[in-house]
mmCIF file with all atom_site columns, C-alpha atoms (C1' of nucleotides) in Angstrom:
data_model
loop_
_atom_site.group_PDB
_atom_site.id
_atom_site.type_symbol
_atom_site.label_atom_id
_atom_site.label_alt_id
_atom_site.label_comp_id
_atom_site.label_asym_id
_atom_site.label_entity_id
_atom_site.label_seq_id
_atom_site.pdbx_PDB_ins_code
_atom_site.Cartn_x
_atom_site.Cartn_y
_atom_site.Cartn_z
_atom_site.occupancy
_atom_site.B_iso_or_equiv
_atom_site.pdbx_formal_charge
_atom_site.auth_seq_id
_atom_site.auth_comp_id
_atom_site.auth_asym_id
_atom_site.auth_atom_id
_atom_site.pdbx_PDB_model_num
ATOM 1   C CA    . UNK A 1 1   ? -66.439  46.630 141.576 1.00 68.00 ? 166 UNK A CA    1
ATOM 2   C CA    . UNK A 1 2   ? -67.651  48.269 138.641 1.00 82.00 ? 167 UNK A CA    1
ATOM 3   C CA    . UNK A 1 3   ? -70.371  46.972 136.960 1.00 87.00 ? 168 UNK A CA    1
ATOM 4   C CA    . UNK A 1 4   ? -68.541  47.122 133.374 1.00 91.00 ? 169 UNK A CA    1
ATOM 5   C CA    . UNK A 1 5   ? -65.948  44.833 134.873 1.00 93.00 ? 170 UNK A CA    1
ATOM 6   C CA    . UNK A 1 6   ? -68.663  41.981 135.961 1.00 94.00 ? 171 UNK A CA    1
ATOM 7   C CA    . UNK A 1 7   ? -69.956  41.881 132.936 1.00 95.00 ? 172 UNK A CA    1
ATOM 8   C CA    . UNK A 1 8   ? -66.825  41.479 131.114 1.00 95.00 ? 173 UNK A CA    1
ATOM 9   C CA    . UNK A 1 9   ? -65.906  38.757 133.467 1.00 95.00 ? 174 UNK A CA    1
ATOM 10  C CA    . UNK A 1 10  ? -69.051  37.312 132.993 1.00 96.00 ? 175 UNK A CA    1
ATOM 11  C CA    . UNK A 1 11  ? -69.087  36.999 128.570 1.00 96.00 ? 176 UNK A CA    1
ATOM 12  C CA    . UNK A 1 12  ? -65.054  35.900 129.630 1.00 96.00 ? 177 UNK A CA    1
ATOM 13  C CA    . UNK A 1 13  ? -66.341  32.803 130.843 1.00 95.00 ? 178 UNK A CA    1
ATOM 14  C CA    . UNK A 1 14  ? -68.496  32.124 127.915 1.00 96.00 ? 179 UNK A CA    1
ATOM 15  C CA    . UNK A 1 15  ? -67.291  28.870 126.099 1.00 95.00 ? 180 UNK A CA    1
ATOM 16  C CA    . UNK A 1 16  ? -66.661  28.972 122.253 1.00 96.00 ? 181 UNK A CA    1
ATOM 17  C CA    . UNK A 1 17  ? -69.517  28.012 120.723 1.00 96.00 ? 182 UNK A CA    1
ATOM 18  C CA    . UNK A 1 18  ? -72.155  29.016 122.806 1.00 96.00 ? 183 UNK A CA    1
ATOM 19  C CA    . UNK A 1 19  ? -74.051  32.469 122.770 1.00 96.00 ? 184 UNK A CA    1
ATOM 20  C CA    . UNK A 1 20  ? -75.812  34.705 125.444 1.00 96.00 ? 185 UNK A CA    1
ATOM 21  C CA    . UNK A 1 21  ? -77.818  37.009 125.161 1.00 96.00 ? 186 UNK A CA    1
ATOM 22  C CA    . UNK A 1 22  ? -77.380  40.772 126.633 1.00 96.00 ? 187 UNK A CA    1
ATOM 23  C CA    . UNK A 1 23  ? -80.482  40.311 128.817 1.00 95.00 ? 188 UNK A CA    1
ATOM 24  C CA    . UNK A 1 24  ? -78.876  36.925 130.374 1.00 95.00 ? 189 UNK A CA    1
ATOM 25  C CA    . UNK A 1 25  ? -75.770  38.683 130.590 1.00 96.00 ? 190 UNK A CA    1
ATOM 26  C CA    . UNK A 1 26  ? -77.572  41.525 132.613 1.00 95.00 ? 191 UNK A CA    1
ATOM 27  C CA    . UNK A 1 27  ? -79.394  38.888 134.679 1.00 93.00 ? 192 UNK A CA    1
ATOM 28  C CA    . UNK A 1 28  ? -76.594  36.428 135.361 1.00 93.00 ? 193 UNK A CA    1
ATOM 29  C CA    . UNK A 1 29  ? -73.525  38.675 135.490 1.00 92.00 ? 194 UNK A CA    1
ATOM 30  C CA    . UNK A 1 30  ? -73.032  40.234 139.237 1.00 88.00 ? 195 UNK A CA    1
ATOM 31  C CA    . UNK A 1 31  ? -73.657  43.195 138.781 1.00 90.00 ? 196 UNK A CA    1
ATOM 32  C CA    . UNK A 1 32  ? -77.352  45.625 138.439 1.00 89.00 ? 197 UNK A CA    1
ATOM 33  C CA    . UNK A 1 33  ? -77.240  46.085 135.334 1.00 94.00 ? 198 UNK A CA    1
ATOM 34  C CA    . UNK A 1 34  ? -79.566  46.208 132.492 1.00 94.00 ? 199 UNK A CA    1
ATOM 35  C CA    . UNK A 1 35  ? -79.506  44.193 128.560 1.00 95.00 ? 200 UNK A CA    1
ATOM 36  C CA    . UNK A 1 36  ? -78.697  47.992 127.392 1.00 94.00 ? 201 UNK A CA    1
ATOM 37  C CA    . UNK A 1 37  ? -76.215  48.796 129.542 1.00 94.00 ? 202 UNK A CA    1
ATOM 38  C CA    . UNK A 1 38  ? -74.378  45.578 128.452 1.00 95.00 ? 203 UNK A CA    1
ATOM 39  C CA    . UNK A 1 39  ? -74.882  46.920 124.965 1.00 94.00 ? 204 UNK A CA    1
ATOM 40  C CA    . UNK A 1 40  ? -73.328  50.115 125.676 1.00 93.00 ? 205 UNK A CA    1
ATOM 41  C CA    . UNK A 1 41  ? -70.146  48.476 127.493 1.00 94.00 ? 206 UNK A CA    1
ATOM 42  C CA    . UNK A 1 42  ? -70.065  45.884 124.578 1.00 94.00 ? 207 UNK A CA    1
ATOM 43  C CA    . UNK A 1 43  ? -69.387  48.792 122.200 1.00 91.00 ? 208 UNK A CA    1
ATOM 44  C CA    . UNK A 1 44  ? -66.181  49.060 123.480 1.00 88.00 ? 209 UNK A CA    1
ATOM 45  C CA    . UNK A 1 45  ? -64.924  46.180 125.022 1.00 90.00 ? 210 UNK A CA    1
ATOM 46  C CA    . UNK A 1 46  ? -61.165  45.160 126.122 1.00 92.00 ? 211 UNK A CA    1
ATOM 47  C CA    . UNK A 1 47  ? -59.611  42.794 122.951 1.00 92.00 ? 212 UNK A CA    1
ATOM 48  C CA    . UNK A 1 48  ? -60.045  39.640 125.520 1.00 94.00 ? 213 UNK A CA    1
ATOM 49  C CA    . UNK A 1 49  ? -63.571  39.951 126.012 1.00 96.00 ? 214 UNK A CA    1
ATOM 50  C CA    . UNK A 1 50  ? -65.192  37.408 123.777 1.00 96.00 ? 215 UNK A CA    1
ATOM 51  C CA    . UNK A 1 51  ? -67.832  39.706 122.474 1.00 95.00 ? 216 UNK A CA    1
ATOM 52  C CA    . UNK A 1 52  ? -69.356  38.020 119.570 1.00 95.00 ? 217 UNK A CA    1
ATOM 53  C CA    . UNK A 1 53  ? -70.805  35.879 121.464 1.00 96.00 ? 218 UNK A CA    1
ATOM 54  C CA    . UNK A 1 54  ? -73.442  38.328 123.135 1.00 96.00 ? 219 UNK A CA    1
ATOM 55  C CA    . UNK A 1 55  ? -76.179  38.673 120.460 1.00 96.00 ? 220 UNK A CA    1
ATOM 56  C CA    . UNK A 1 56  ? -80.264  39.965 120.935 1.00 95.00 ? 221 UNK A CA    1
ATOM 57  C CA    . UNK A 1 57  ? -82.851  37.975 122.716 1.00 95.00 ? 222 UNK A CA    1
ATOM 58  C CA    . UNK A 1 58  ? -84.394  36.145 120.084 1.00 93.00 ? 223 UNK A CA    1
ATOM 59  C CA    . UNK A 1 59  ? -80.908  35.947 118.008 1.00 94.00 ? 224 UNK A CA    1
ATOM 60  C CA    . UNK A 1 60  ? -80.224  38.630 115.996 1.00 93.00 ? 225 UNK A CA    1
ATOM 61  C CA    . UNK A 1 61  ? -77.306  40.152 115.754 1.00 92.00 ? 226 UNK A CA    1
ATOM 62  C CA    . UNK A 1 62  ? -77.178  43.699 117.407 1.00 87.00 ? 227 UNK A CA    1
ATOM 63  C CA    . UNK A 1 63  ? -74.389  44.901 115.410 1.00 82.00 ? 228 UNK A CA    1
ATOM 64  C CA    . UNK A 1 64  ? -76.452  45.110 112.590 1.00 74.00 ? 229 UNK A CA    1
ATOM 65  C CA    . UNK A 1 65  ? -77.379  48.301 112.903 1.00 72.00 ? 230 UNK A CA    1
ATOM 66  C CA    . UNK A 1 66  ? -73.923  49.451 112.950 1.00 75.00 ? 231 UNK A CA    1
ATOM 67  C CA    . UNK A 1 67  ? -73.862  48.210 109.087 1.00 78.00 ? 232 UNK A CA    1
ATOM 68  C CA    . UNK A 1 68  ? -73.812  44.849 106.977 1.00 80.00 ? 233 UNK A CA    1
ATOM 69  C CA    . UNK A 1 69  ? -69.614  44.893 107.553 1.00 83.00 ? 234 UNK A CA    1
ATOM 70  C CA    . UNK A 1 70  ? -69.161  44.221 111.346 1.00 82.00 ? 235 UNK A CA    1
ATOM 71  C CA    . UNK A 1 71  ? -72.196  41.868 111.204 1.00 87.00 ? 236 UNK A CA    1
ATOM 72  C CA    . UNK A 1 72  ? -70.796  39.473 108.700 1.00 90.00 ? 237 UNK A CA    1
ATOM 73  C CA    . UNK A 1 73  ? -67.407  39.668 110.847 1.00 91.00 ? 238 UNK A CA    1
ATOM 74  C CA    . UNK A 1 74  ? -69.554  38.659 113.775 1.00 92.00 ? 239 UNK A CA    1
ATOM 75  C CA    . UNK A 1 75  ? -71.305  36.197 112.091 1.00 93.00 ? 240 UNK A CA    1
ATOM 76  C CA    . UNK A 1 76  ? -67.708  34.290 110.413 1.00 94.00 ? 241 UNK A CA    1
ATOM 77  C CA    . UNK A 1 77  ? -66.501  34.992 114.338 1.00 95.00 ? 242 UNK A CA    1
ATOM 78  C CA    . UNK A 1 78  ? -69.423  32.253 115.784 1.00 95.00 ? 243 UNK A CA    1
ATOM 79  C CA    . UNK A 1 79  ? -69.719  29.893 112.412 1.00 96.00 ? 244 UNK A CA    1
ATOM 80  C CA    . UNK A 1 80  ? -65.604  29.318 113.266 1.00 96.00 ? 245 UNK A CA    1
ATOM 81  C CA    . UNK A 1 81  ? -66.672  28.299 116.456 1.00 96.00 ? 246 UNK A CA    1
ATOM 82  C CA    . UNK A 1 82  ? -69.755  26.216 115.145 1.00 95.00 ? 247 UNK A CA    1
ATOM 83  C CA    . UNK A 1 83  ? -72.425  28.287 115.816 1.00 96.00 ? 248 UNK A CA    1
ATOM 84  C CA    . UNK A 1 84  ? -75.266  27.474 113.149 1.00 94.00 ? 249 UNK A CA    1
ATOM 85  C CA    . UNK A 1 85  ? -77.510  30.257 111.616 1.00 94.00 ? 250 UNK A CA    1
ATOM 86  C CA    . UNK A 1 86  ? -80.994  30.369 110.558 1.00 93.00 ? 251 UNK A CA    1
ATOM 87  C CA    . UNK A 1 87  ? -82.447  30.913 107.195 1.00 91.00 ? 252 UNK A CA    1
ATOM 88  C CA    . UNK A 1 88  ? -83.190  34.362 108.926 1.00 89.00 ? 253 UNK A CA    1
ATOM 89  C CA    . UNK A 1 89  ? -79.631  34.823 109.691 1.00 90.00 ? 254 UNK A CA    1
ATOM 90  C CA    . UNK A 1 90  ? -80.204  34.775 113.242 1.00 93.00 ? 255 UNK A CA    1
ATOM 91  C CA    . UNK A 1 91  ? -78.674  32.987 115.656 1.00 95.00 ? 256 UNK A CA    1
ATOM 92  C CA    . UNK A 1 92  ? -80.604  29.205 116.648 1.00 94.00 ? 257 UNK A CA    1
ATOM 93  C CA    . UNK A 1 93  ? -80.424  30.834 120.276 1.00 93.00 ? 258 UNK A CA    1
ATOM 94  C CA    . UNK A 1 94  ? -82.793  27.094 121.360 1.00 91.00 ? 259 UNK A CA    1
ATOM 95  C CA    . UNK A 1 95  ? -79.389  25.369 120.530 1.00 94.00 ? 260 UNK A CA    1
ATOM 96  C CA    . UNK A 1 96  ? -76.460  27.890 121.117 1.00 95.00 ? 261 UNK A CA    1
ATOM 97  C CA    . UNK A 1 97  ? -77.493  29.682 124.457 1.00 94.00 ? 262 UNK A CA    1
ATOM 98  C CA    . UNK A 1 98  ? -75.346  29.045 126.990 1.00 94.00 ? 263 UNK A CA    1
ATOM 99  C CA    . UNK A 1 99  ? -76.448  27.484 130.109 1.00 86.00 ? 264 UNK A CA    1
ATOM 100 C CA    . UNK A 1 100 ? -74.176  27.594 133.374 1.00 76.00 ? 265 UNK A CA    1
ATOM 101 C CA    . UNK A 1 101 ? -74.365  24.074 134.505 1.00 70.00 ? 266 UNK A CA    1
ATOM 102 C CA    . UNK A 1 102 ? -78.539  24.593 134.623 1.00 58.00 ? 267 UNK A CA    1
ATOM 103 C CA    . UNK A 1 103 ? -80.204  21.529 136.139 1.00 59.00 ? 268 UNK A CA    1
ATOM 104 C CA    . UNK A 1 104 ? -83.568  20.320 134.695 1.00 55.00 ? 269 UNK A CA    1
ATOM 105 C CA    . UNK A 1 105 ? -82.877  22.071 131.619 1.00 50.00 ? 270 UNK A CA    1
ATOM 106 C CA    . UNK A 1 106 ? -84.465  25.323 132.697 1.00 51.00 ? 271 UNK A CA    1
ATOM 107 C CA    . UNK A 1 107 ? -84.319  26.526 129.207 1.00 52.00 ? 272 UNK A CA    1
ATOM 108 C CA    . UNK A 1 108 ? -83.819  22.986 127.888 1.00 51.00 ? 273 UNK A CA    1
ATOM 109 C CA    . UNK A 1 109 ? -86.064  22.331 125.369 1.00 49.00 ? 274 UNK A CA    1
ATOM 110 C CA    . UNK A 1 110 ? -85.049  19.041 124.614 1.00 49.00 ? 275 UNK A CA    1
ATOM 111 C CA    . UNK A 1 111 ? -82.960  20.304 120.944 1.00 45.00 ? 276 UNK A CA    1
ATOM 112 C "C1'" . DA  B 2 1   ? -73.205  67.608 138.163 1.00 69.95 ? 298 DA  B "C1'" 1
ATOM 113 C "C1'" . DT  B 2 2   ? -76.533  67.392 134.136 1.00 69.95 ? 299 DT  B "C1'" 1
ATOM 114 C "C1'" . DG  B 2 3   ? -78.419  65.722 129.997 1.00 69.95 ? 300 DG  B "C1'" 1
ATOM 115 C "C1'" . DG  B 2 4   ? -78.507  63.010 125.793 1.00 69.95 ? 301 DG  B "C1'" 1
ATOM 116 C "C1'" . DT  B 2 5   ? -77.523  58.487 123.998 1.00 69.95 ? 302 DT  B "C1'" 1
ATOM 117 C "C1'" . DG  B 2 6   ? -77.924  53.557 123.000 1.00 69.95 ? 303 DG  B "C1'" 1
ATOM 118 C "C1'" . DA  B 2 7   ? -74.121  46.093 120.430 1.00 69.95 ? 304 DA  B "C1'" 1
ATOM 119 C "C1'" . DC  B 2 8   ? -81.551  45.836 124.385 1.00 69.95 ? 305 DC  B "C1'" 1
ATOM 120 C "C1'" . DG  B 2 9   ? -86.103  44.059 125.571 1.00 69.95 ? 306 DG  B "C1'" 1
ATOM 121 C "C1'" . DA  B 2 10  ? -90.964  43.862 126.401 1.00 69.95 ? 307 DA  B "C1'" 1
ATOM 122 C "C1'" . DC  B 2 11  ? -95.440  45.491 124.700 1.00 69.95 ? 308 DC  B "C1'" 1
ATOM 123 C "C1'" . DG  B 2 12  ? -98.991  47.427 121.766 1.00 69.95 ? 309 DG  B "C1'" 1
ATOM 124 C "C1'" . DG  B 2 13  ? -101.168 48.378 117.272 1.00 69.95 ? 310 DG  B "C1'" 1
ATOM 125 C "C1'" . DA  C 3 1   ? -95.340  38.391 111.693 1.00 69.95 ? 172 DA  C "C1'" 1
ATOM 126 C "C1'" . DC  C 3 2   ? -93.676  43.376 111.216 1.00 69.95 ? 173 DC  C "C1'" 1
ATOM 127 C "C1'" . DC  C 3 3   ? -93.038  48.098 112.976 1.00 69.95 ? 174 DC  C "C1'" 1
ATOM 128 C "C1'" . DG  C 3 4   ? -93.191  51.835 116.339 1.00 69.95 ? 175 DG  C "C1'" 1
ATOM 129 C "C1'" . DT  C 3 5   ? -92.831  53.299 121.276 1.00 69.95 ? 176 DT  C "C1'" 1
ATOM 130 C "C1'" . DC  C 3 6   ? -91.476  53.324 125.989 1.00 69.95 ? 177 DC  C "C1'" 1
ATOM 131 C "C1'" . DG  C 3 7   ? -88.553  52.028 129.770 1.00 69.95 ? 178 DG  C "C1'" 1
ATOM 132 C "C1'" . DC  C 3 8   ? -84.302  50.990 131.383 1.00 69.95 ? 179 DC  C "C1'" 1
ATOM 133 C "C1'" . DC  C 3 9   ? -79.758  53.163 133.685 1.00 69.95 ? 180 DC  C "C1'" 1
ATOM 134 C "C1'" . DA  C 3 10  ? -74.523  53.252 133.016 1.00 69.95 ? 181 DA  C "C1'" 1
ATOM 135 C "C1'" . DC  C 3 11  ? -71.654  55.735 129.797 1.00 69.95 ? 182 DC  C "C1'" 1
ATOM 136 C "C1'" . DC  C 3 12  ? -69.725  59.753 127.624 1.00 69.95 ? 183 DC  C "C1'" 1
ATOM 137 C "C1'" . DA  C 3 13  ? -69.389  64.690 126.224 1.00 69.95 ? 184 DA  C "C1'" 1
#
DNA sequence: ATGGTGACGACGG
DNA sequence: ACCGTCGCCACCA
């Protein structure tokens, strides 16, 4: 299994509307990898691999540095699935991040 | 096989 | 809070 494949699966089963970030990816996803290594396989993912919805830690979004162009297309990409942005234009990661069924809201902070 | 690169992230100044 | 640096390790040339 290679680990580009497990981490595809993994942002696959990301629901619309919710975000993760690569470092959750690289935690969560079954495979040993690391946040940049998702980056790297994000760069050129298969068309069904919901990418959009992998952005940085604290919200940003990575493709940024690729240019103001593919970041607004990200951006339109999560505010059609209802994703709300900060004045920053960063992601509001406390209320998007996706949690896998997390008991005790782990990373609940209560909205 | 080897080396440089990078859709990141944590730390330090 | 903002910016630079270092570490990370699969990917690609």
């Amino acid at each position: 299994m290679e680990a580009a494949l497990a981490v595809y699966g993994f942002v696959k089963t990301v629901p619309a509307g919710s975000v993760v970030s690569y470092g959750q990816v690289a935690d969560m996803c079954d495979a040993p990898v690391t946040a940049r290594i998702v980056g790297q396989l994000m760069a050129s993912c298969p068309d069904d691999v919901p990418w959009q919805r992998v952005v940085g830690a604290d919200g940003r979004l990575p493709i940024a540095r690729r240019g103001a162009e593919p970041a607004a297309m990200q951006r339109r990409l999560l505010e059609r699935e209802g994703i709300g942005f900060l004045p920053d234009g960063r992601v509001d990661m406390n209320r998007y991040r996706w949690m896998p069924e997390e008991p005790g809201g782990l990373f609940a902070d209560g909205n």
